[in-house]
PDB file of C-alpha atoms in Angstrom:
ATOM      1  CA  MET A   1     -22.100 -13.630  -7.163  1.00 52.00           C
ATOM      2  CA  SER A   2     -19.619 -13.093  -4.356  1.00 70.00           C
ATOM      3  CA  LEU A   3     -19.558  -9.369  -3.634  1.00 85.00           C
ATOM      4  CA  ALA A   4     -16.246  -7.735  -2.870  1.00 91.00           C
ATOM      5  CA  ASP A   5     -15.177  -7.443   0.731  1.00 96.00           C
ATOM      6  CA  VAL A   6     -12.299  -5.296   1.962  1.00 97.00           C
ATOM      7  CA  GLN A   7     -10.543  -6.101   5.230  1.00 98.00           C
ATOM      8  CA  ILE A   8      -8.133  -3.423   6.430  1.00 98.00           C
ATOM      9  CA  THR A   9      -5.134  -4.094   8.642  1.00 98.00           C
ATOM     10  CA  LEU A  10      -2.385  -1.711   9.680  1.00 97.00           C
ATOM     11  CA  ALA A  11       1.230  -2.756   9.472  1.00 96.00           C
ATOM     12  CA  PRO A  12       4.249  -0.666  10.415  1.00 91.00           C
ATOM     13  CA  ASN A  13       4.427   2.120   7.812  1.00 94.00           C
ATOM     14  CA  ALA A  14       1.657   0.658   5.636  1.00 98.00           C
ATOM     15  CA  LEU A  15      -2.001  -0.131   5.289  1.00 98.00           C
ATOM     16  CA  VAL A  16      -2.881  -3.587   3.981  1.00 99.00           C
ATOM     17  CA  ALA A  17      -6.215  -3.945   2.187  1.00 99.00           C
ATOM     18  CA  HIS A  18      -7.205  -7.577   1.633  1.00 98.00           C
ATOM     19  CA  VAL A  19      -9.861  -7.706  -1.104  1.00 98.00           C
ATOM     20  CA  THR A  20     -11.937 -10.835  -1.689  1.00 97.00           C
ATOM     21  CA  GLY A  21     -14.822 -11.711  -3.978  1.00 97.00           C
ATOM     22  CA  GLU A  22     -15.826  -9.948  -7.179  1.00 97.00           C
ATOM     23  CA  VAL A  23     -14.918  -6.342  -7.950  1.00 97.00           C
ATOM     24  CA  ASP A  24     -17.195  -4.827 -10.568  1.00 96.00           C
ATOM     25  CA  MET A  25     -19.101  -1.651 -11.385  1.00 96.00           C
ATOM     26  CA  SER A  26     -21.524  -2.264  -8.505  1.00 95.00           C
ATOM     27  CA  ASN A  27     -18.854  -2.064  -5.796  1.00 96.00           C
ATOM     28  CA  ALA A  28     -15.549  -0.844  -7.252  1.00 96.00           C
ATOM     29  CA  GLU A  29     -15.942   2.796  -6.200  1.00 97.00           C
ATOM     30  CA  GLU A  30     -16.821   1.765  -2.653  1.00 96.00           C
ATOM     31  CA  MET A  31     -13.698  -0.409  -2.538  1.00 97.00           C
ATOM     32  CA  GLY A  32     -11.541   2.526  -3.630  1.00 97.00           C
ATOM     33  CA  ALA A  33     -13.133   4.903  -1.136  1.00 98.00           C
ATOM     34  CA  THR A  34     -12.645   2.374   1.659  1.00 97.00           C
ATOM     35  CA  VAL A  35      -8.946   1.964   0.887  1.00 98.00           C
ATOM     36  CA  ILE A  36      -8.186   5.677   0.493  1.00 98.00           C
ATOM     37  CA  GLY A  37     -10.316   6.656   3.486  1.00 98.00           C
ATOM     38  CA  ALA A  38      -8.569   4.174   5.764  1.00 98.00           C
ATOM     39  CA  THR A  39      -5.007   5.065   4.726  1.00 98.00           C
ATOM     40  CA  PRO A  40      -3.227   7.096   7.407  1.00 97.00           C
ATOM     41  CA  ASN A  41      -1.359  10.151   6.138  1.00 96.00           C
ATOM     42  CA  GLU A  42       1.825   8.923   7.810  1.00 96.00           C
ATOM     43  CA  ALA A  43       1.781   5.549   6.012  1.00 97.00           C
ATOM     44  CA  ARG A  44       4.497   5.087   3.416  1.00 97.00           C
ATOM     45  CA  GLY A  45       2.144   3.127   1.228  1.00 97.00           C
ATOM     46  CA  VAL A  46      -0.700   0.724   0.674  1.00 98.00           C
ATOM     47  CA  VAL A  47      -0.541  -2.981  -0.031  1.00 98.00           C
ATOM     48  CA  LEU A  48      -3.590  -3.874  -2.113  1.00 98.00           C
ATOM     49  CA  ASP A  49      -3.918  -7.639  -1.764  1.00 98.00           C
ATOM     50  CA  LEU A  50      -5.931  -8.830  -4.769  1.00 97.00           C
ATOM     51  CA  SER A  51      -4.898 -12.478  -4.476  1.00 97.00           C
ATOM     52  CA  ALA A  52      -8.393 -13.605  -3.405  1.00 97.00           C
ATOM     53  CA  VAL A  53     -10.331 -11.559  -5.978  1.00 97.00           C
ATOM     54  CA  GLU A  54     -12.381 -13.911  -8.147  1.00 96.00           C
ATOM     55  CA  TYR A  55     -13.423 -11.369 -10.796  1.00 96.00           C
ATOM     56  CA  LEU A  56     -12.302  -7.886 -11.829  1.00 95.00           C
ATOM     57  CA  ASP A  57     -14.021  -5.825 -14.520  1.00 94.00           C
ATOM     58  CA  SER A  58     -13.017  -2.563 -16.192  1.00 93.00           C
ATOM     59  CA  ALA A  59     -14.617  -0.497 -13.407  1.00 95.00           C
ATOM     60  CA  GLY A  60     -12.394  -2.290 -10.906  1.00 95.00           C
ATOM     61  CA  ILE A  61      -9.313  -1.671 -13.033  1.00 93.00           C
ATOM     62  CA  TYR A  62     -10.229   2.014 -13.298  1.00 94.00           C
ATOM     63  CA  VAL A  63     -10.604   2.290  -9.509  1.00 96.00           C
ATOM     64  CA  ILE A  64      -7.207   0.677  -8.918  1.00 94.00           C
ATOM     65  CA  TYR A  65      -5.656   3.356 -11.140  1.00 93.00           C
ATOM     66  CA  GLY A  66      -7.597   5.953  -9.130  1.00 96.00           C
ATOM     67  CA  ILE A  67      -6.210   4.567  -5.879  1.00 97.00           C
ATOM     68  CA  ARG A  68      -2.713   4.850  -7.338  1.00 95.00           C
ATOM     69  CA  SER A  69      -3.299   8.476  -8.368  1.00 96.00           C
ATOM     70  CA  SER A  70      -4.659   9.429  -4.945  1.00 97.00           C
ATOM     71  CA  LEU A  71      -1.735   7.808  -3.169  1.00 97.00           C
ATOM     72  CA  GLN A  72       0.831   9.397  -5.491  1.00 96.00           C
ATOM     73  CA  ALA A  73      -0.654  12.825  -4.744  1.00 97.00           C
ATOM     74  CA  ARG A  74      -0.049  12.093  -1.053  1.00 96.00           C
ATOM     75  CA  GLY A  75       3.500  10.810  -1.623  1.00 96.00           C
ATOM     76  CA  GLN A  76       2.533   7.214  -0.874  1.00 96.00           C
ATOM     77  CA  ALA A  77       3.264   4.023  -2.781  1.00 95.00           C
ATOM     78  CA  LEU A  78       0.855   1.391  -4.075  1.00 96.00           C
ATOM     79  CA  ILE A  79       2.062  -2.199  -4.064  1.00 96.00           C
ATOM     80  CA  LEU A  80      -0.258  -4.809  -5.567  1.00 96.00           C
ATOM     81  CA  VAL A  81      -0.369  -8.463  -4.562  1.00 97.00           C
ATOM     82  CA  ILE A  82      -1.336 -10.316  -7.738  1.00 95.00           C
ATOM     83  CA  PRO A  83      -0.332 -13.946  -8.158  1.00 94.00           C
ATOM     84  CA  PRO A  84       0.494 -15.124 -11.680  1.00 92.00           C
ATOM     85  CA  ARG A  85      -2.407 -16.767 -13.512  1.00 91.00           C
ATOM     86  CA  SER A  86      -4.910 -15.223 -11.095  1.00 94.00           C
ATOM     87  CA  PRO A  87      -8.186 -13.669 -12.300  1.00 94.00           C
ATOM     88  CA  VAL A  88      -6.800 -10.168 -11.649  1.00 93.00           C
ATOM     89  CA  HIS A  89      -3.587 -10.890 -13.546  1.00 91.00           C
ATOM     90  CA  ASP A  90      -5.613 -12.233 -16.466  1.00 91.00           C
ATOM     91  CA  ALA A  91      -8.059  -9.287 -16.418  1.00 90.00           C
ATOM     92  CA  LEU A  92      -5.228  -6.743 -16.548  1.00 86.00           C
ATOM     93  CA  ARG A  93      -3.510  -8.648 -19.345  1.00 85.00           C
ATOM     94  CA  LEU A  94      -6.711  -8.998 -21.393  1.00 85.00           C
ATOM     95  CA  ALA A  95      -7.500  -5.308 -20.920  1.00 82.00           C
ATOM     96  CA  GLY A  96      -4.030  -4.432 -22.169  1.00 74.00           C
ATOM     97  CA  ALA A  97      -3.473  -2.476 -18.978  1.00 70.00           C
ATOM     98  CA  GLU A  98      -0.041  -2.080 -17.509  1.00 68.00           C
ATOM     99  CA  HIS A  99       0.159  -2.809 -13.814  1.00 67.00           C
ATOM    100  CA  PRO A 100      -0.991   0.274 -11.885  1.00 70.00           C
ATOM    101  CA  GLY A 101       1.676  -0.259  -9.258  1.00 71.00           C
ATOM    102  CA  GLU A 102       4.581  -2.458  -8.312  1.00 87.00           C
ATOM    103  CA  VAL A 103       3.463  -6.087  -8.195  1.00 91.00           C
ATOM    104  CA  THR A 104       4.456  -8.825  -5.774  1.00 93.00           C
ATOM    105  CA  GLU A 105       3.079 -12.300  -5.213  1.00 95.00           C
ATOM    106  CA  GLN A 106       2.737 -12.133  -1.415  1.00 96.00           C
ATOM    107  CA  VAL A 107       1.766  -9.558   1.195  1.00 98.00           C
ATOM    108  CA  GLU A 108       4.993 -10.059   3.155  1.00 97.00           C
ATOM    109  CA  GLU A 109       7.041  -9.274   0.053  1.00 97.00           C
ATOM    110  CA  ALA A 110       4.971  -6.124  -0.580  1.00 97.00           C
ATOM    111  CA  LEU A 111       5.542  -4.938   2.990  1.00 97.00           C
ATOM    112  CA  ARG A 112       9.304  -5.413   2.530  1.00 96.00           C
ATOM    113  CA  VAL A 113       9.178  -3.272  -0.622  1.00 95.00           C
ATOM    114  CA  ILE A 114       7.480  -0.456   1.305  1.00 94.00           C
ATOM    115  CA  GLU A 115       9.900  -0.782   4.216  1.00 90.00           C
ATOM    116  CA  ASP A 116      12.928  -0.769   1.899  1.00 89.00           C
ATOM    117  CA  ALA A 117      11.612   2.304   0.056  1.00 79.00           C
ATOM    118  CA  GLY A 118      11.567   4.231   3.329  1.00 66.00           C
ATOM    119  CA  ARG A 119      15.140   3.444   4.308  1.00 59.00           C
ATOM    120  CA  THR A 120      17.654   6.239   4.154  1.00 52.00           C
ATOM    121  CA  ASP A 121      20.821   4.224   4.849  1.00 50.00           C
TER     122      ASP A 121
END
């Protein structure tokens, strides 16, 4: 089993959380706490990069929804990076869950979405 690992990077106006490995009931809550705890209040949003996640169970799905709720309460967006036909995409589809945030296929695209959302012109 490849345990989940979360690498945090800061981009202008956003936090990027790159998640790798397997997200399940043994580590999902820790992943969520890491992401929320690292998100600066002044960030417009969080990019949750799930493109390298090999497995996602219902506990992981639940935590992603929790991340979304926490960010919404702070006025911040959640953008998910989920490639088509990836394990995360399949897990959400099989669970009958709607995407808990806007979905892009690449981190760069997600960062553009956050940047565009903050424009006032």
